[in-house]
PDB file of C-alpha atoms in Angstrom:
ATOM      1  CA  MET M 230      44.815 -13.205  -4.189  1.00  0.00           C
ATOM      2  CA  GLU M 231      47.000 -16.252  -4.251  1.00  0.00           C
ATOM      3  CA  ALA M 232      44.377 -17.779  -1.263  1.00  0.00           C
ATOM      4  CA  LEU M 233      41.661 -17.284  -4.555  1.00  0.00           C
ATOM      5  CA  ASN M 234      43.806 -19.013  -7.088  1.00  0.00           C
ATOM      6  CA  ARG M 235      44.399 -21.930  -4.951  1.00  0.00           C
ATOM      7  CA  THR M 236      40.465 -21.746  -4.072  1.00  0.00           C
ATOM      8  CA  VAL M 237      39.686 -22.432  -7.311  1.00  0.00           C
ATOM      9  CA  ARG M 238      42.075 -24.823  -8.621  1.00  0.00           C
ATOM     10  CA  GLN M 239      41.212 -26.710  -5.389  1.00  0.00           C
ATOM     11  CA  TYR M 240      37.367 -26.472  -6.573  1.00  0.00           C
ATOM     12  CA  PHE M 241      38.291 -28.030 -10.321  1.00  0.00           C
ATOM     13  CA  ASP M 242      40.474 -30.906  -9.109  1.00  0.00           C
ATOM     14  CA  GLN M 243      37.870 -31.582  -7.200  1.00  0.00           C
ATOM     15  CA  TYR M 244      35.794 -31.633 -10.327  1.00  0.00           C
ATOM     16  CA  ARG M 245      37.516 -33.432 -12.173  1.00  0.00           C
ATOM     17  CA  SER M 246      37.589 -36.303  -9.748  1.00  0.00           C
ATOM     18  CA  LEU M 247      33.803 -36.591 -10.079  1.00  0.00           C
ATOM     19  CA  THR M 248      32.309 -38.954 -12.421  1.00  0.00           C
ATOM     20  CA  PRO M 249      30.101 -37.883 -15.398  1.00  0.00           C
ATOM     21  CA  SER M 250      26.576 -38.598 -13.454  1.00  0.00           C
ATOM     22  CA  GLN M 251      27.964 -36.703  -9.918  1.00  0.00           C
ATOM     23  CA  ARG M 252      29.552 -33.748 -12.291  1.00  0.00           C
ATOM     24  CA  MET M 253      25.878 -33.485 -13.568  1.00  0.00           C
ATOM     25  CA  THR M 254      24.160 -33.669  -9.712  1.00  0.00           C
ATOM     26  CA  PHE M 255      26.676 -30.943  -9.323  1.00  0.00           C
ATOM     27  CA  ALA M 256      25.817 -29.065 -12.231  1.00  0.00           C
ATOM     28  CA  VAL M 257      21.991 -29.331 -11.567  1.00  0.00           C
ATOM     29  CA  VAL M 258      20.781 -29.286  -8.300  1.00  0.00           C
ATOM     30  CA  PRO M 259      21.916 -26.209  -7.112  1.00  0.00           C
ATOM     31  CA  LEU M 260      20.935 -24.334 -10.037  1.00  0.00           C
ATOM     32  CA  LEU M 261      17.238 -26.049  -9.594  1.00  0.00           C
ATOM     33  CA  LEU M 262      17.494 -24.918  -6.178  1.00  0.00           C
ATOM     34  CA  LEU M 263      18.346 -21.336  -6.750  1.00  0.00           C
ATOM     35  CA  GLY M 264      15.366 -21.302  -9.388  1.00  0.00           C
ATOM     36  CA  ALA M 265      13.165 -22.475  -6.934  1.00  0.00           C
ATOM     37  CA  PHE M 266      13.905 -20.053  -4.040  1.00  0.00           C
ATOM     38  CA  GLY M 267      13.951 -17.383  -7.229  1.00  0.00           C
ATOM     39  CA  MET M 268      10.109 -18.191  -7.787  1.00  0.00           C
ATOM     40  CA  LEU M 269       8.985 -18.219  -4.594  1.00  0.00           C
ATOM     41  CA  ILE M 270      11.163 -14.267  -4.190  1.00  0.00           C
ATOM     42  CA  TYR M 271       8.816 -13.128  -7.603  1.00  0.00           C
ATOM     43  CA  ASN M 272       5.389 -15.125  -6.433  1.00  0.00           C
ATOM     44  CA  GLY M 273       6.042 -13.104  -2.755  1.00  0.00           C
ATOM     45  CA  SER M 274       6.965  -9.274  -4.383  1.00  0.00           C
ATOM     46  CA  SER M 275       4.093  -9.185  -6.880  1.00  0.00           C
ATOM     47  CA  SER M 276       1.360 -10.017  -5.033  1.00  0.00           C
ATOM     48  CA  SER M 277      -2.393  -9.660  -6.390  1.00  0.00           C
ATOM     49  CA  TYR M 278      -3.084  -8.621  -3.427  1.00  0.00           C
ATOM     50  CA  VAL M 279      -3.146  -5.319  -1.131  1.00  0.00           C
ATOM     51  CA  ALA M 280      -4.444  -3.963   1.776  1.00  0.00           C
ATOM     52  CA  VAL M 281      -7.307  -1.943   1.483  1.00  0.00           C
ATOM     53  CA  SER M 282      -7.648   1.689   3.936  1.00  0.00           C
ATOM     54  CA  SER M 283      -3.687   2.571   3.569  1.00  0.00           C
ATOM     55  CA  GLY M 284      -3.042  -0.812   5.245  1.00  0.00           C
ATOM     56  CA  ARG M 285      -5.553   0.139   8.379  1.00  0.00           C
ATOM     57  CA  VAL M 286      -5.599  -2.408  10.890  1.00  0.00           C
ATOM     58  CA  PHE M 287      -9.717  -2.784  12.038  1.00  0.00           C
ATOM     59  CA  THR M 288     -10.791  -3.587  15.715  1.00  0.00           C
ATOM     60  CA  THR M 289     -12.590  -6.827  15.906  1.00  0.00           C
ATOM     61  CA  GLU M 290     -16.117  -4.635  14.930  1.00  0.00           C
ATOM     62  CA  GLU M 291     -14.846  -2.552  12.411  1.00  0.00           C
ATOM     63  CA  LEU M 292     -13.591  -5.833  10.678  1.00  0.00           C
ATOM     64  CA  ILE M 293     -17.632  -7.687  10.680  1.00  0.00           C
ATOM     65  CA  SER M 294     -19.093  -3.865   9.122  1.00  0.00           C
ATOM     66  CA  ALA M 295     -16.429  -3.346   7.155  1.00  0.00           C
ATOM     67  CA  GLU M 296     -17.012  -6.645   5.554  1.00  0.00           C
ATOM     68  CA  GLN M 297     -20.504  -6.260   5.424  1.00  0.00           C
ATOM     69  CA  SER M 298     -20.401  -3.245   3.482  1.00  0.00           C
ATOM     70  CA  LEU M 299     -18.052  -4.837   0.630  1.00  0.00           C
ATOM     71  CA  ARG M 300     -20.889  -7.519   0.603  1.00  0.00           C
ATOM     72  CA  GLU M 301     -23.505  -5.214   0.137  1.00  0.00           C
ATOM     73  CA  ALA M 302     -21.574  -3.055  -2.236  1.00  0.00           C
ATOM     74  CA  GLY M 303     -21.041  -6.566  -4.693  1.00  0.00           C
ATOM     75  CA  LEU M 304     -17.205  -7.023  -3.422  1.00  0.00           C
ATOM     76  CA  THR M 305     -16.717 -10.255  -2.547  1.00  0.00           C
ATOM     77  CA  ASN M 306     -12.972 -10.768  -3.865  1.00  0.00           C
ATOM     78  CA  TYR M 307     -11.358  -9.995  -0.984  1.00  0.00           C
ATOM     79  CA  ARG M 308      -9.183 -12.052   1.865  1.00  0.00           C
ATOM     80  CA  ARG M 309      -8.585 -11.627   5.664  1.00  0.00           C
ATOM     81  CA  GLU M 310      -5.218 -11.686   6.876  1.00  0.00           C
ATOM     82  CA  GLY M 311      -5.080 -10.959  10.514  1.00  0.00           C
ATOM     83  CA  ARG M 312      -7.469  -7.591  11.085  1.00  0.00           C
ATOM     84  CA  LYS M 313      -6.948  -5.739   7.956  1.00  0.00           C
ATOM     85  CA  LEU M 314      -8.654  -6.476   4.273  1.00  0.00           C
ATOM     86  CA  LEU M 315      -6.687  -7.115   1.339  1.00  0.00           C
ATOM     87  CA  ALA M 316      -8.429  -6.371  -2.778  1.00  0.00           C
ATOM     88  CA  PRO M 317      -7.264  -7.054  -5.336  1.00  0.00           C
ATOM     89  CA  LYS M 318      -4.740  -4.582  -6.446  1.00  0.00           C
ATOM     90  CA  SER M 319      -6.647  -3.360 -10.194  1.00  0.00           C
ATOM     91  CA  GLU M 320     -10.036  -2.898  -7.496  1.00  0.00           C
ATOM     92  CA  LEU M 321      -8.460  -1.767  -4.829  1.00  0.00           C
ATOM     93  CA  SER M 322     -10.509   1.523  -4.953  1.00  0.00           C
ATOM     94  CA  LYS M 323     -13.422   0.469  -5.587  1.00  0.00           C
ATOM     95  CA  TYR M 324     -13.140  -1.277  -2.270  1.00  0.00           C
ATOM     96  CA  ASP M 325     -11.798   1.562  -0.547  1.00  0.00           C
ATOM     97  CA  ALA M 326     -15.050   4.196  -1.533  1.00  0.00           C
ATOM     98  CA  ALA M 327     -17.069   1.438  -1.015  1.00  0.00           C
ATOM     99  CA  LEU M 328     -15.892   1.605   2.654  1.00  0.00           C
ATOM    100  CA  PHE M 329     -15.466   5.688   2.533  1.00  0.00           C
ATOM    101  CA  VAL M 330     -18.337   5.494   0.937  1.00  0.00           C
ATOM    102  CA  ASP M 331     -20.534   4.270   3.601  1.00  0.00           C
ATOM    103  CA  GLY M 332     -18.853   5.761   6.867  1.00  0.00           C
ATOM    104  CA  GLN M 333     -16.137   2.531   7.332  1.00  0.00           C
ATOM    105  CA  VAL M 334     -12.933   4.557   6.978  1.00  0.00           C
ATOM    106  CA  SER M 335     -13.357   6.332  10.393  1.00  0.00           C
ATOM    107  CA  ALA M 336     -11.681   9.847  10.105  1.00  0.00           C
ATOM    108  CA  SER M 337      -7.912   8.628  11.845  1.00  0.00           C
ATOM    109  CA  TRP M 338      -7.063   7.094   8.440  1.00  0.00           C
ATOM    110  CA  ALA M 339      -5.691  10.186   6.635  1.00  0.00           C
ATOM    111  CA  ASP M 340      -4.174  10.828  10.136  1.00  0.00           C
ATOM    112  CA  ASP M 341      -2.721   6.931  10.699  1.00  0.00           C
ATOM    113  CA  TRP M 342      -1.637   7.568   7.018  1.00  0.00           C
ATOM    114  CA  GLU M 343       0.401  10.942   7.987  1.00  0.00           C
ATOM    115  CA  ARG M 344       1.996   9.072  10.797  1.00  0.00           C
ATOM    116  CA  LYS M 345       2.966   6.221   8.454  1.00  0.00           C
ATOM    117  CA  PHE M 346       4.182   9.136   6.088  1.00  0.00           C
ATOM    118  CA  GLU M 347       6.268  10.667   7.996  1.00  0.00           C
ATOM    119  CA  LYS M 348       8.249   8.433   8.891  1.00  0.00           C
ATOM    120  CA  THR M 349       9.870   6.898   5.888  1.00  0.00           C
ATOM    121  CA  ASN M 350      10.733  10.796   5.265  1.00  0.00           C
ATOM    122  CA  PHE M 351      12.853  12.091   7.886  1.00  0.00           C
ATOM    123  CA  LEU M 352      16.008  13.598   5.000  1.00  0.00           C
ATOM    124  CA  VAL M 353      13.498  16.999   3.904  1.00  0.00           C
ATOM    125  CA  GLY M 354      12.648  20.150   5.852  1.00  0.00           C
ATOM    126  CA  LYS M 355       9.438  20.809   7.315  1.00  0.00           C
ATOM    127  CA  ASP M 356       7.975  22.874   4.732  1.00  0.00           C
ATOM    128  CA  GLN M 357       9.365  20.537   1.990  1.00  0.00           C
ATOM    129  CA  LEU M 358       6.883  17.185   4.316  1.00  0.00           C
ATOM    130  CA  ARG M 359       4.450  18.661   5.103  1.00  0.00           C
ATOM    131  CA  THR M 360       4.060  20.295   0.875  1.00  0.00           C
ATOM    132  CA  MET M 361       4.476  16.522   0.093  1.00  0.00           C
ATOM    133  CA  ARG M 362       2.225  14.615   2.624  1.00  0.00           C
ATOM    134  CA  GLU M 363      -0.657  16.870   1.220  1.00  0.00           C
ATOM    135  CA  ILE M 364      -0.044  16.138  -2.344  1.00  0.00           C
ATOM    136  CA  ALA M 365       0.074  12.479  -1.427  1.00  0.00           C
ATOM    137  CA  LEU M 366      -2.765  12.710   0.368  1.00  0.00           C
ATOM    138  CA  ALA M 367      -4.830  14.279  -2.166  1.00  0.00           C
ATOM    139  CA  LYS M 368      -3.828  11.710  -4.862  1.00  0.00           C
ATOM    140  CA  GLU M 369      -4.572   9.415  -2.296  1.00  0.00           C
ATOM    141  CA  LEU M 370      -8.701  10.745  -1.647  1.00  0.00           C
ATOM    142  CA  ARG M 371      -9.094  11.135  -5.015  1.00  0.00           C
ATOM    143  CA  ARG M 372      -8.468   7.894  -5.952  1.00  0.00           C
ATOM    144  CA  ILE M 373     -10.820   6.763  -2.876  1.00  0.00           C
ATOM    145  CA  ILE M 374     -12.870   8.982  -4.592  1.00  0.00           C
ATOM    146  CA  ARG M 375     -12.872   7.833  -7.788  1.00  0.00           C
ATOM    147  CA  GLY M 376     -14.433   4.608  -7.027  1.00  0.00           C
ATOM    148  CA  ILE M 377     -17.587   5.381  -6.295  1.00  0.00           C
ATOM    149  CA  PRO M 378     -19.361   4.358  -8.810  1.00  0.00           C
ATOM    150  CA  GLU M 379     -21.520   7.795  -9.418  1.00  0.00           C
ATOM    151  CA  ILE M 380     -18.005   9.416  -9.646  1.00  0.00           C
ATOM    152  CA  GLU M 381     -16.405   9.930 -12.625  1.00  0.00           C
ATOM    153  CA  ASP M 382     -12.800  12.080 -11.868  1.00  0.00           C
ATOM    154  CA  ALA M 383     -12.708  14.681  -8.039  1.00  0.00           C
ATOM    155  CA  SER M 384      -9.914  17.017  -7.097  1.00  0.00           C
ATOM    156  CA  VAL M 385      -9.060  17.500  -3.098  1.00  0.00           C
ATOM    157  CA  VAL M 386      -7.285  20.376  -1.882  1.00  0.00           C
ATOM    158  CA  TRP M 387      -5.780  20.806   1.397  1.00  0.00           C
ATOM    159  CA  THR M 388      -5.648  24.455   2.865  1.00  0.00           C
ATOM    160  CA  PRO M 389      -4.532  24.785   6.243  1.00  0.00           C
ATOM    161  CA  SER M 390      -6.281  27.688   8.127  1.00  0.00           C
ATOM    162  CA  ALA M 391      -3.411  30.212  10.219  1.00  0.00           C
ATOM    163  CA  ASN M 392      -2.628  30.269  12.851  1.00  0.00           C
ATOM    164  CA  ARG M 393      -4.703  32.604  15.084  1.00  0.00           C
ATOM    165  CA  ARG M 394      -4.216  32.157  18.682  1.00  0.00           C
ATOM    166  CA  TRP M 395      -0.581  32.179  20.200  1.00  0.00           C
ATOM    167  CA  ARG M 396      -1.450  29.285  22.668  1.00  0.00           C
ATOM    168  CA  ARG M 397      -2.881  27.851  19.712  1.00  0.00           C
ATOM    169  CA  ARG M 398      -0.110  24.792  17.808  1.00  0.00           C
ATOM    170  CA  LYS M 399      -1.967  22.612  16.302  1.00  0.00           C
ATOM    171  CA  HIS M 400      -3.261  24.209  12.518  1.00  0.00           C
ATOM    172  CA  ALA M 401      -6.562  23.251  11.862  1.00  0.00           C
ATOM    173  CA  VAL M 402      -6.415  21.152   7.943  1.00  0.00           C
ATOM    174  CA  THR M 403      -9.170  21.615   5.596  1.00  0.00           C
ATOM    175  CA  ALA M 404      -9.598  20.710   2.009  1.00  0.00           C
ATOM    176  CA  THR M 405     -11.710  21.858  -0.785  1.00  0.00           C
ATOM    177  CA  VAL M 406     -13.388  18.726  -2.734  1.00  0.00           C
ATOM    178  CA  SER M 407     -14.863  19.143  -6.132  1.00  0.00           C
ATOM    179  CA  ILE M 408     -17.061  15.414  -7.682  1.00  0.00           C
ATOM    180  CA  LYS M 409     -17.314  15.617 -11.197  1.00  0.00           C
ATOM    181  CA  PRO M 410     -20.424  12.791 -10.989  1.00  0.00           C
ATOM    182  CA  ARG M 411     -20.652  10.289 -14.449  1.00  0.00           C
ATOM    183  CA  LYS M 412     -23.333  11.037 -16.830  1.00  0.00           C
ATOM    184  CA  ASN M 413     -27.712   9.985 -16.048  1.00  0.00           C
ATOM    185  CA  HIS M 414     -25.668   9.143 -12.348  1.00  0.00           C
ATOM    186  CA  GLN M 415     -27.174  11.568  -9.221  1.00  0.00           C
ATOM    187  CA  VAL M 416     -24.367  12.110  -6.230  1.00  0.00           C
ATOM    188  CA  SER M 417     -27.025  11.349  -3.380  1.00  0.00           C
ATOM    189  CA  ALA M 418     -27.015  13.234   0.028  1.00  0.00           C
ATOM    190  CA  LYS M 419     -25.571  10.059   1.632  1.00  0.00           C
ATOM    191  CA  LEU M 420     -23.243  10.541  -0.195  1.00  0.00           C
ATOM    192  CA  ILE M 421     -21.821  14.282  -0.889  1.00  0.00           C
ATOM    193  CA  ARG M 422     -21.975  14.226   3.054  1.00  0.00           C
TER     194      ARG M 422
END
C-alpha cells in the first residue's frame, strides 16, 4: 500500500511542476487518444454488413455464380471480403433466400453451420446439444425461407429417423417444411424443389 501512495504522490508532484499549457496537454492528449480508439472499436463492432450463408467460404466458381444470382435477383448492395460475400444486416434473409432459391447454397451449408455450432457448445450433454442444434438449424432455415419474396411464413421441424441396422451409426435426418405463400403469389415448382 505504501508503494501505491508513493507513486500517487510522485505523480501529483510531477503534475504540479508542469506549466499550465503542459498540464492541459497532459490531460487532453490521453483523452483524445482514448476517444479515438473508442470510436475505432465501436465502429468495428457494429458493422452493418454480415456474411451470407452463415459465413460460408465460397470456391471461386461458386462465388462468381453466387454474385450472378444476387445481381439477377436485383440485390446489388453486397461486398466481397476474400471468398465470402457480405450483405447488409437488415437484408441478410433476402440475400440468403436468393442464393437458396437459385440453388447456390449447397446441401452442406447446414453441415458447415452445424460443425461451427458444435465447437461452441462443449459443456452440454449429447442429447441436449442435439436438441439445441435442431432448434437452431430450424430457426436458421426458417429465416432463409421467409426471405423469399413469395413466402410469408415458414415452419421447419427436424425429424431424425430411428437407427434400424446395428452397423449403421449415422442417423438419417429429414425435415418437414410448411410454408404460407403471400396473398396473390404463386409458388413455382422450382421453388418447391
